[in-house]
CSV table of C-alpha atoms in Angstrom, one decimal:
chain,number,residue,atom,x,y,z
A,13,UNK,CA,54.4,22.4,-0.7
A,14,UNK,CA,53.8,20.2,-3.5
A,15,UNK,CA,55.1,17.3,-1.8
A,16,UNK,CA,52.6,18.1,1.2
A,17,UNK,CA,49.4,18.4,-0.8
A,18,UNK,CA,50.4,15.6,-2.9
A,19,UNK,CA,51.9,13.3,-0.8
A,20,UNK,CA,51.0,10.0,1.1
A,21,UNK,CA,48.9,12.2,3.6
A,22,UNK,CA,46.6,13.5,1.4
A,23,UNK,CA,46.0,10.4,-0.1
A,24,UNK,CA,45.0,8.4,3.4
A,25,UNK,CA,42.7,11.8,4.2
A,26,UNK,CA,41.0,11.2,1.0
A,27,UNK,CA,40.5,7.6,1.6
A,28,UNK,CA,39.0,8.5,4.8
A,29,UNK,CA,36.7,11.1,3.2
A,30,UNK,CA,35.5,8.6,1.0
A,31,UNK,CA,35.1,5.4,3.6
A,32,UNK,CA,33.3,8.3,5.9
A,33,UNK,CA,30.8,9.2,2.8
A,34,UNK,CA,30.2,5.8,2.2
A,35,UNK,CA,29.5,4.5,5.6
A,36,UNK,CA,27.4,7.9,5.8
A,37,UNK,CA,25.1,6.9,2.9
A,38,UNK,CA,24.7,3.4,4.1
A,39,UNK,CA,23.3,4.3,7.6
A,40,UNK,CA,21.1,6.5,5.8
A,41,UNK,CA,19.8,3.7,3.8
A,42,UNK,CA,19.6,1.5,6.7
A,43,UNK,CA,17.5,4.3,8.5
A,44,UNK,CA,15.0,5.2,5.8
A,45,UNK,CA,14.5,1.7,5.2
A,46,UNK,CA,14.7,0.1,8.6
A,47,UNK,CA,11.0,-1.3,7.8
A,48,UNK,CA,12.8,-3.8,5.6
A,49,UNK,CA,15.2,-4.8,7.9
A,50,UNK,CA,12.8,-5.1,11.0
A,51,UNK,CA,10.6,-7.4,8.5
A,52,UNK,CA,14.2,-9.5,7.7
A,53,UNK,CA,14.4,-9.9,11.2
A,54,UNK,CA,10.8,-11.0,12.0
A,55,UNK,CA,11.4,-13.4,9.1
A,56,UNK,CA,14.8,-15.1,10.9
A,57,UNK,CA,12.9,-14.8,14.4
A,58,UNK,CA,10.2,-16.8,12.8
A,59,UNK,CA,12.7,-19.3,11.1
A,60,UNK,CA,14.4,-19.8,14.4
A,61,UNK,CA,11.3,-19.7,17.4
A,62,UNK,CA,8.2,-20.3,15.6
A,63,UNK,CA,6.6,-21.5,18.9
A,64,UNK,CA,7.3,-18.0,20.4
A,65,UNK,CA,4.9,-15.9,18.0
A,66,UNK,CA,2.5,-18.7,16.2
A,67,UNK,CA,-0.8,-19.8,17.7
A,68,UNK,CA,-1.3,-20.9,20.4
A,69,UNK,CA,2.7,-20.0,21.2
A,70,UNK,CA,4.3,-18.3,24.1
A,71,UNK,CA,3.0,-14.8,23.7
A,72,UNK,CA,-0.6,-16.6,22.5
A,73,UNK,CA,-0.7,-14.3,19.2
A,74,UNK,CA,-3.7,-14.9,18.8
A,75,UNK,CA,-4.7,-12.4,21.4
A,76,UNK,CA,-1.6,-10.2,22.0
A,77,UNK,CA,-0.9,-9.8,18.4
A,78,UNK,CA,-4.0,-10.2,16.1
A,79,UNK,CA,-6.1,-8.3,18.9
A,80,UNK,CA,-3.7,-6.6,20.9
A,81,UNK,CA,-1.4,-4.9,18.2
A,82,UNK,CA,-3.7,-4.4,15.5
A,83,UNK,CA,-6.0,-2.9,18.1
A,84,UNK,CA,-3.5,-0.6,18.8
A,85,UNK,CA,-2.9,-0.1,15.5
A,86,UNK,CA,-6.4,1.6,14.8
A,87,UNK,CA,-6.8,3.2,17.7
A,88,UNK,CA,-3.9,5.6,16.9
A,89,UNK,CA,-5.4,5.8,13.6
A,90,UNK,CA,-8.4,6.6,15.0
A,91,UNK,CA,-6.8,9.5,17.3
A,92,UNK,CA,-4.9,10.8,13.9
A,93,UNK,CA,-7.6,10.5,11.3
A,94,UNK,CA,-10.0,13.7,10.6
A,95,UNK,CA,-14.2,12.2,11.3
A,96,UNK,CA,-14.5,14.4,8.0
A,97,UNK,CA,-12.5,13.0,6.0
A,98,UNK,CA,-13.4,9.5,7.2
A,99,UNK,CA,-17.0,10.4,6.7
A,100,UNK,CA,-16.4,11.9,3.1
A,101,UNK,CA,-14.6,8.4,2.1
A,102,UNK,CA,-17.6,6.8,3.4
A,103,UNK,CA,-19.7,8.0,0.4
A,104,UNK,CA,-16.9,7.9,-2.2
A,105,UNK,CA,-18.8,5.0,-4.2
A,106,UNK,CA,-16.3,5.2,-6.8
A,107,UNK,CA,-13.3,4.1,-4.4
A,108,UNK,CA,-15.4,0.9,-3.1
A,109,UNK,CA,-16.1,0.2,-6.6
A,110,UNK,CA,-12.5,0.1,-7.5
A,111,UNK,CA,-11.1,-1.3,-4.8
A,112,UNK,CA,-13.7,-4.1,-4.1
A,113,UNK,CA,-14.1,-4.6,-7.7
A,114,UNK,CA,-10.3,-5.2,-8.0
A,115,UNK,CA,-9.7,-7.3,-4.7
A,116,UNK,CA,-13.0,-9.7,-5.0
A,117,UNK,CA,-13.7,-9.8,-9.1
A,118,UNK,CA,-11.1,-9.1,-11.0
A,119,UNK,CA,-8.1,-10.5,-9.2
A,120,UNK,CA,-10.1,-14.3,-8.4
A,121,UNK,CA,-10.6,-14.0,-12.3
A,122,UNK,CA,-6.9,-13.7,-12.5
A,123,UNK,CA,-6.4,-16.2,-10.2
A,124,UNK,CA,-8.2,-18.8,-11.9
A,125,UNK,CA,-7.1,-18.0,-15.4
A,126,UNK,CA,-3.2,-18.7,-14.0
A,127,UNK,CA,-4.2,-21.7,-12.4
A,128,UNK,CA,-5.9,-23.5,-15.3
A,129,UNK,CA,-2.6,-22.3,-17.2
A,130,UNK,CA,-0.7,-24.6,-15.0
A,131,UNK,CA,-2.6,-27.2,-14.9
A,132,UNK,CA,-3.2,-27.5,-18.6
A,133,UNK,CA,0.7,-26.9,-19.2
A,134,UNK,CA,1.1,-30.1,-16.8
A,135,UNK,CA,2.4,-28.9,-13.4
A,136,UNK,CA,0.1,-31.1,-11.3
A,137,UNK,CA,0.1,-33.9,-13.6
A,138,UNK,CA,3.9,-34.2,-13.7
A,139,UNK,CA,4.2,-33.8,-9.7
A,140,UNK,CA,5.6,-29.7,-10.2
A,141,UNK,CA,3.2,-28.5,-8.5
A,142,UNK,CA,1.2,-29.9,-6.0
A,143,UNK,CA,-2.6,-29.5,-6.2
A,144,UNK,CA,-3.1,-28.2,-2.5
A,145,UNK,CA,-0.8,-25.4,-3.5
A,146,UNK,CA,-3.0,-23.9,-6.4
A,147,UNK,CA,-6.3,-24.8,-3.8
A,148,UNK,CA,-4.5,-22.2,-2.1
A,149,UNK,CA,-3.9,-19.7,-4.4
A,150,UNK,CA,-7.4,-19.6,-5.3
A,151,UNK,CA,-8.1,-18.9,-1.4
A,152,UNK,CA,-5.8,-16.3,-2.1
A,153,UNK,CA,-7.5,-14.4,-5.2
A,154,UNK,CA,-10.6,-14.7,-3.1
A,155,UNK,CA,-9.9,-13.2,0.5
A,156,UNK,CA,-10.5,-9.6,0.7
A,157,UNK,CA,-7.7,-7.4,1.8
A,158,UNK,CA,-5.6,-7.7,4.6
A,159,UNK,CA,-6.3,-5.1,7.9
A,160,UNK,CA,-3.0,-3.5,9.0
A,161,UNK,CA,-0.1,-3.8,6.9
A,162,UNK,CA,-1.9,-2.0,4.3
A,163,UNK,CA,-3.1,1.4,6.5
A,164,UNK,CA,0.5,1.4,7.7
A,165,UNK,CA,1.6,1.5,4.1
A,166,UNK,CA,-0.7,3.9,3.0
A,167,UNK,CA,0.4,6.4,5.6
A,168,UNK,CA,4.4,5.8,5.2
A,169,UNK,CA,4.2,6.7,1.7
A,170,UNK,CA,2.2,9.7,2.1
A,171,UNK,CA,-1.3,8.5,0.8
A,172,UNK,CA,-4.7,8.8,1.9
A,173,UNK,CA,-5.1,6.4,5.1
A,174,UNK,CA,-8.6,7.4,6.1
A,175,UNK,CA,-9.4,5.8,2.3
A,176,UNK,CA,-7.6,2.8,3.2
A,177,UNK,CA,-9.1,2.1,6.3
A,178,UNK,CA,-12.8,2.8,5.2
A,179,UNK,CA,-11.6,-0.2,2.4
A,180,UNK,CA,-10.2,-2.6,5.0
A,181,UNK,CA,-14.0,-2.3,7.2
A,182,UNK,CA,-15.9,-2.5,3.5
A,183,UNK,CA,-13.7,-5.5,2.2
A,184,UNK,CA,-13.3,-7.4,5.0
A,185,UNK,CA,-17.2,-7.3,5.9
A,186,UNK,CA,-18.0,-8.3,2.0
A,187,UNK,CA,-15.4,-10.3,2.1
A,188,UNK,CA,-16.2,-12.4,4.6
A,189,UNK,CA,-19.6,-13.6,3.3
A,190,UNK,CA,-18.7,-13.5,-0.2
A,191,UNK,CA,-15.2,-15.3,0.0
A,192,UNK,CA,-16.7,-18.7,0.5
A,193,UNK,CA,-19.1,-18.5,-2.8
A,194,UNK,CA,-16.4,-17.2,-4.8
A,195,UNK,CA,-13.7,-20.5,-4.0
A,196,UNK,CA,-16.3,-22.6,-3.9
A,197,UNK,CA,-17.4,-21.4,-8.1
A,198,UNK,CA,-13.5,-21.1,-8.4
A,199,UNK,CA,-12.0,-24.2,-7.4
A,200,UNK,CA,-10.7,-26.8,-10.6
A,201,UNK,CA,-12.2,-30.2,-10.4
A,202,UNK,CA,-11.5,-33.5,-11.3
A,203,UNK,CA,-7.9,-35.6,-11.4
A,204,UNK,CA,-6.4,-34.8,-7.9
A,205,UNK,CA,-8.6,-31.9,-7.0
A,206,UNK,CA,-11.6,-34.4,-6.0
A,207,UNK,CA,-9.4,-36.0,-3.4
A,208,UNK,CA,-9.2,-32.0,-1.9
A,209,UNK,CA,-12.9,-31.0,-2.1
A,210,UNK,CA,-13.9,-28.8,0.7
A,211,UNK,CA,-17.4,-29.1,3.0
A,212,UNK,CA,-20.5,-28.5,2.7
A,213,UNK,CA,-21.4,-24.6,3.0
A,214,UNK,CA,-23.2,-25.5,6.6
A,215,UNK,CA,-19.5,-25.5,8.4
A,216,UNK,CA,-18.3,-22.1,8.0
A,217,UNK,CA,-20.5,-20.5,10.8
A,218,UNK,CA,-17.8,-20.8,13.4
A,219,UNK,CA,-15.3,-18.9,10.6
A,220,UNK,CA,-18.2,-16.0,10.3
A,221,UNK,CA,-18.4,-15.6,14.0
A,222,UNK,CA,-14.7,-15.4,14.6
A,223,UNK,CA,-14.0,-13.2,11.6
A,224,UNK,CA,-16.7,-10.8,13.1
A,225,UNK,CA,-15.6,-11.0,16.4
A,226,UNK,CA,-12.1,-10.1,15.4
A,227,UNK,CA,-13.4,-7.1,13.0
A,228,UNK,CA,-15.2,-5.6,15.7
A,229,UNK,CA,-12.7,-6.2,18.5
A,230,UNK,CA,-9.7,-5.2,16.7
A,231,UNK,CA,-10.7,-3.1,14.4
A,232,UNK,CA,-14.2,-0.9,14.8
A,233,UNK,CA,-14.0,-0.6,18.7
A,234,UNK,CA,-10.0,1.0,18.5
A,235,UNK,CA,-11.4,3.0,15.8
A,236,UNK,CA,-14.3,4.3,17.8
A,237,UNK,CA,-12.6,5.2,20.4
A,238,UNK,CA,-9.5,7.1,19.1
A,239,UNK,CA,-12.1,8.8,16.9
A,240,UNK,CA,-14.2,9.9,20.4
A,241,UNK,CA,-10.3,11.0,22.0
A,242,UNK,CA,-9.6,13.2,19.3
A,243,UNK,CA,-13.4,14.7,19.2
A,244,UNK,CA,-13.0,14.9,23.0
A,245,UNK,CA,-9.6,16.4,24.0
A,246,UNK,CA,-8.1,17.3,20.6
A,247,UNK,CA,-5.4,19.1,21.9
A,248,UNK,CA,-3.6,16.5,24.0
A,249,UNK,CA,-4.5,13.9,21.3
A,250,UNK,CA,-2.0,15.8,19.2
A,251,UNK,CA,0.2,16.3,21.8
A,252,UNK,CA,0.4,12.7,22.9
A,253,UNK,CA,1.0,11.6,19.0
A,254,UNK,CA,3.9,14.2,18.5
A,255,UNK,CA,5.7,13.7,22.1
A,256,UNK,CA,5.5,9.7,21.7
A,257,UNK,CA,5.8,9.1,18.3
A,258,UNK,CA,3.0,7.2,18.0
A,259,UNK,CA,2.5,7.4,13.8
A,260,UNK,CA,6.2,5.1,14.1
A,261,UNK,CA,5.2,3.0,16.6
A,262,UNK,CA,2.5,2.0,14.2
A,263,UNK,CA,5.5,0.7,11.9
A,264,UNK,CA,7.0,-1.5,15.0
A,265,UNK,CA,3.7,-2.9,15.8
A,266,UNK,CA,3.1,-3.8,11.6
A,267,UNK,CA,6.8,-5.7,12.5
A,268,UNK,CA,5.3,-7.6,15.1
A,269,UNK,CA,1.8,-8.6,12.7
A,270,UNK,CA,4.8,-10.0,10.0
A,271,UNK,CA,6.3,-11.6,12.6
A,272,UNK,CA,3.5,-13.6,14.1
A,273,UNK,CA,3.0,-14.4,10.3
A,274,UNK,CA,6.2,-15.7,9.8
A,275,UNK,CA,6.0,-18.1,13.0
A,276,UNK,CA,2.7,-19.4,11.8
A,277,UNK,CA,4.3,-20.3,8.4
A,278,UNK,CA,6.9,-22.3,9.5
A,279,UNK,CA,5.6,-23.7,12.8
A,280,UNK,CA,3.4,-25.9,10.4
A,281,UNK,CA,6.0,-27.7,9.0
A,282,UNK,CA,4.3,-27.7,5.5
A,283,UNK,CA,6.9,-25.1,4.1
A,284,UNK,CA,9.3,-28.0,4.5
A,285,UNK,CA,7.3,-31.0,4.0
A,286,UNK,CA,5.8,-29.7,0.5
A,287,UNK,CA,7.9,-31.1,-2.6
A,288,UNK,CA,10.4,-27.6,-2.9
A,289,UNK,CA,9.5,-27.0,-6.7
A,290,UNK,CA,5.6,-26.2,-5.4
A,291,UNK,CA,6.9,-24.2,-2.6
A,292,UNK,CA,9.2,-22.5,-4.7
A,293,UNK,CA,7.0,-21.7,-7.7
A,294,UNK,CA,4.4,-20.8,-5.4
A,295,UNK,CA,7.2,-17.8,-3.7
A,296,UNK,CA,7.9,-16.5,-7.0
A,297,UNK,CA,4.0,-16.3,-8.3
A,298,UNK,CA,3.6,-14.5,-5.4
A,299,UNK,CA,5.8,-12.0,-6.2
A,300,UNK,CA,5.0,-11.6,-9.6
A,301,UNK,CA,1.3,-11.5,-8.7
A,302,UNK,CA,1.5,-8.8,-6.4
A,303,UNK,CA,3.5,-6.5,-8.5
A,304,UNK,CA,0.9,-7.6,-11.3
A,305,UNK,CA,-2.1,-6.6,-9.2
A,306,UNK,CA,-0.6,-3.3,-7.8
A,307,UNK,CA,0.2,-2.4,-11.7
A,308,UNK,CA,-3.2,-2.9,-12.9
A,309,UNK,CA,-4.7,-1.0,-9.4
A,310,UNK,CA,-2.3,1.9,-10.3
A,311,UNK,CA,-3.7,1.9,-14.0
A,312,UNK,CA,-7.4,1.3,-13.1
A,313,UNK,CA,-7.5,4.4,-10.5
A,314,UNK,CA,-4.9,6.7,-12.6
A,315,UNK,CA,-5.4,5.3,-16.3
A,316,UNK,CA,-3.3,7.5,-18.9
A,317,UNK,CA,-5.3,10.4,-20.1
A,318,UNK,CA,-5.3,9.3,-23.8
A,319,UNK,CA,-6.9,5.9,-22.7
A,320,UNK,CA,-9.7,7.6,-20.2
A,321,UNK,CA,-10.5,10.0,-23.5
A,322,UNK,CA,-10.5,6.7,-26.0
A,323,UNK,CA,-12.5,4.9,-23.4
A,324,UNK,CA,-15.2,7.7,-22.6
A,325,UNK,CA,-15.2,8.4,-26.4
A,326,UNK,CA,-17.0,5.2,-26.7
A,327,UNK,CA,-18.8,4.9,-23.7
A,328,UNK,CA,-19.9,8.1,-21.4
A,329,UNK,CA,-19.6,10.6,-24.2
A,330,UNK,CA,-20.8,8.3,-27.4
A,331,UNK,CA,-24.2,9.6,-28.8
A,332,UNK,CA,-25.7,6.6,-26.9
A,333,UNK,CA,-23.8,7.4,-23.9
A,334,UNK,CA,-25.7,10.9,-23.5
A,335,UNK,CA,-29.0,9.4,-23.2
A,336,UNK,CA,-27.6,7.4,-20.0
A,337,UNK,CA,-29.1,8.6,-16.5
A,338,UNK,CA,-27.0,10.7,-15.2
A,339,UNK,CA,-25.7,8.3,-12.3
A,340,UNK,CA,-25.2,5.6,-14.8
A,341,UNK,CA,-23.2,7.8,-16.7
A,342,UNK,CA,-20.8,9.0,-14.1
A,343,UNK,CA,-20.5,5.7,-13.0
A,344,UNK,CA,-18.9,4.6,-16.6
A,345,UNK,CA,-16.9,7.5,-16.9
A,346,UNK,CA,-13.4,7.2,-16.6
A,347,UNK,CA,-11.4,9.4,-14.7
A,348,UNK,CA,-7.9,9.8,-12.7
A,349,UNK,CA,-8.4,9.8,-8.8
A,350,UNK,CA,-6.2,11.9,-7.0
A,351,UNK,CA,-2.9,10.7,-6.2
A,352,UNK,CA,-2.9,10.0,-2.3
A,353,UNK,CA,-6.4,8.5,-3.6
A,354,UNK,CA,-4.2,6.2,-6.0
A,355,UNK,CA,-1.5,5.0,-3.1
A,356,UNK,CA,-4.4,4.0,-1.1
A,357,UNK,CA,-6.0,2.1,-3.9
A,358,UNK,CA,-2.5,0.3,-4.6
A,359,UNK,CA,-1.6,-1.1,-1.1
A,360,UNK,CA,-5.8,-2.1,-0.1
A,361,UNK,CA,-6.2,-3.6,-4.0
A,362,UNK,CA,-3.6,-5.9,-4.0
A,363,UNK,CA,-3.2,-7.0,-0.5
A,364,UNK,CA,-4.6,-10.3,0.9
A,365,UNK,CA,-5.7,-11.2,4.4
A,366,UNK,CA,-4.6,-14.4,6.7
A,367,UNK,CA,-7.2,-13.2,9.1
A,368,UNK,CA,-10.2,-14.4,6.9
A,369,UNK,CA,-7.9,-16.4,4.5
A,370,UNK,CA,-6.4,-18.7,7.6
A,371,UNK,CA,-9.9,-19.6,9.4
A,372,UNK,CA,-12.0,-19.8,6.4
A,373,UNK,CA,-9.3,-23.0,4.6
A,374,UNK,CA,-9.4,-24.5,8.4
A,375,UNK,CA,-13.7,-24.5,8.2
A,376,UNK,CA,-13.8,-25.3,4.3
A,377,UNK,CA,-11.4,-28.5,4.3
A,378,UNK,CA,-12.2,-29.2,8.3
A,379,UNK,CA,-12.5,-32.9,7.3
A,380,UNK,CA,-9.1,-33.6,6.1
A,381,UNK,CA,-6.1,-34.2,7.7
A,382,UNK,CA,-4.0,-31.4,9.1
A,383,UNK,CA,-1.1,-31.5,7.0
A,384,UNK,CA,-3.4,-31.1,3.6
A,385,UNK,CA,-5.2,-28.3,5.5
A,386,UNK,CA,-2.1,-26.6,6.4
A,387,UNK,CA,-0.4,-27.0,2.6
A,388,UNK,CA,-4.1,-25.3,1.4
A,389,UNK,CA,-2.9,-22.4,3.7
A,390,UNK,CA,0.7,-22.0,2.9
A,391,UNK,CA,-0.1,-19.9,-0.1
A,392,UNK,CA,-1.8,-17.5,2.0
A,393,UNK,CA,0.9,-17.5,4.5
A,394,UNK,CA,3.4,-17.0,1.9
A,395,UNK,CA,1.3,-14.3,0.0
A,396,UNK,CA,0.7,-12.0,3.0
A,397,UNK,CA,4.2,-12.6,4.2
A,398,UNK,CA,5.8,-11.4,0.8
A,399,UNK,CA,2.8,-8.7,0.2
A,400,UNK,CA,4.4,-6.7,3.6
A,401,UNK,CA,8.3,-6.8,2.0
A,402,UNK,CA,6.9,-6.0,-1.5
A,403,UNK,CA,4.9,-3.8,-0.3
A,404,UNK,CA,7.9,-1.6,1.5
A,405,UNK,CA,9.7,-1.2,-1.6
A,406,UNK,CA,6.2,0.1,-3.3
A,407,UNK,CA,6.3,2.9,-0.3
A,408,UNK,CA,9.8,4.1,-1.3
A,409,UNK,CA,8.5,4.3,-5.3
A,410,UNK,CA,5.2,6.2,-4.1
A,411,UNK,CA,6.6,8.2,-1.7
A,412,UNK,CA,9.4,9.9,-4.2
A,413,UNK,CA,6.0,9.8,-6.6
A,414,UNK,CA,4.1,12.2,-4.6
A,415,UNK,CA,7.1,14.1,-3.5
A,416,UNK,CA,8.0,14.7,-7.2
A,417,UNK,CA,4.2,15.9,-8.3
A,418,UNK,CA,4.7,18.6,-5.1
A,419,UNK,CA,7.8,19.4,-6.3
A,420,UNK,CA,6.5,20.2,-9.9
A,421,UNK,CA,3.2,22.0,-8.2
A,422,UNK,CA,5.5,24.6,-6.2
A,423,UNK,CA,7.8,25.2,-9.1
A,424,UNK,CA,4.8,26.2,-11.5
A,425,UNK,CA,3.0,28.2,-8.7
A,426,UNK,CA,7.0,30.1,-8.0
A,427,UNK,CA,7.1,30.2,-12.0
A,428,UNK,CA,3.8,32.0,-12.3
A,429,UNK,CA,4.6,34.1,-9.6
A,430,UNK,CA,7.4,35.4,-11.1
A,431,UNK,CA,5.4,35.9,-14.6
A,432,UNK,CA,3.0,37.9,-12.2
A,433,UNK,CA,5.6,40.0,-11.1
A,434,UNK,CA,7.2,40.9,-14.5
A,435,UNK,CA,4.4,43.7,-15.7
A,436,UNK,CA,5.8,45.7,-12.5
A,437,UNK,CA,9.1,46.3,-13.8
A,438,UNK,CA,7.4,47.7,-17.2
A,439,UNK,CA,4.8,49.7,-14.8
A,440,UNK,CA,7.3,51.4,-12.7
A,441,UNK,CA,9.3,52.4,-16.1
A,442,UNK,CA,12.4,50.2,-15.3
A,443,UNK,CA,14.3,48.1,-17.9
A,444,UNK,CA,13.8,44.2,-16.6
A,445,UNK,CA,17.6,42.7,-15.4
A,446,UNK,CA,19.3,41.6,-18.9
A,447,UNK,CA,17.0,44.0,-21.3
A,448,UNK,CA,18.4,46.1,-23.7
A,449,UNK,CA,17.2,49.5,-24.1
A,450,UNK,CA,15.8,49.5,-27.5
A,451,UNK,CA,12.7,52.2,-27.5
A,452,UNK,CA,13.6,55.7,-27.4
A,453,UNK,CA,12.1,56.8,-23.8
A,454,UNK,CA,13.0,60.2,-22.2
A,455,UNK,CA,16.5,60.4,-21.3
A,456,UNK,CA,15.3,61.0,-17.7
A,457,UNK,CA,13.3,57.8,-17.4
A,458,UNK,CA,16.1,56.1,-18.4
A,459,UNK,CA,18.1,57.3,-16.3
A,460,UNK,CA,16.1,56.8,-13.3
A,461,UNK,CA,15.8,53.0,-14.2
A,462,UNK,CA,19.3,52.5,-14.6
A,463,UNK,CA,20.0,54.4,-11.2
A,464,UNK,CA,18.0,52.3,-9.7
A,465,UNK,CA,19.4,49.4,-11.3
A,466,UNK,CA,23.3,50.8,-10.1
A,467,UNK,CA,21.9,50.8,-6.6
A,468,UNK,CA,21.0,47.6,-6.6
A,469,UNK,CA,23.4,46.0,-8.2
A,470,UNK,CA,25.8,48.1,-5.4
């Protein structure tokens, strides 16, 4: 008996069980994070076959993906979302101020400070960082939020995707007009930067027309059609969404968008032609900036209560603040947003789009050679590629964050229910489980309570 339990056979069975558990956990991790591995596959395909999914490539991604895949994403979102929720967020002025203020005001200022720190540290004069990379970083800071990935990431994390869609539309309409002027205002001058000055503003007409066309055909029209189907055939639309897993299909479409972005980055050749130090600097800077911008979005949308009380005490709730008009006082009052909105703010505020960045750089520097234009576009391509990777890990974090909050609420509700049920023991003359009899109640009442407990135990 002892040999059969502790012998070689038992050791082999134990090793198999450990191996099985390890394999199960590994496959579970891969399944739960398949989108990360999908982005990795898109990167590999873009590196080895850039001519397939780049602009003008075999599949003509400027039409099939830019309009087809992104249009399908917003068509499916239109079928999923409640019209009332879209209308509610359209009137949420605080959400618009926070997201667009971060995206088009705060981030450009932070980017300008970083660029001038690099210049002051001798990064350009020493040849470590190419001047076109810094110009491209200014472009990244000034362009609006991305069109597709932030909506999909917000939904995958459990956030408010209706809020993300509204901010995508507002940000890209406003950013298309504001971004060029922000770039003109924030571009560094002198030295190497004088040789890569942008053209005059009168060359931006085709860029405006291109962005408005893409925004209308790939975002607004599919969204309106999807909403119309939801209004007209609500039961059939719900059945279609459930049966064909269209919400999950959006993630696959997002992989196609990432594939096209990777292919464009590798096809230009600028990644290999630029100094390696410039590319490495930009790669690590993009990751650090995206994490920094996301943290800023989080702290602005959900500030600590002590900080909110401190600021409100000096502004909205101060003696002078009490005399402000009501609408102004509401604007300057610092308060937390609902957590689902916080997730949408984080994914929309920190993200940037190639849909405006690439054509904008091509229009503003049209008088320069193709290599210089591609070099300026490299930071835009790298940032949008890296934000997809980093955002997927933020999706895992925010999903855990929301789940923990909901679990805490359900635990609190169950605790409150138990507390409400406790007085019924005393009202019925019973003794609560585990409680001793310390008062001198009539013997019949005590015996009745103990008899009922004995029956419940039996």
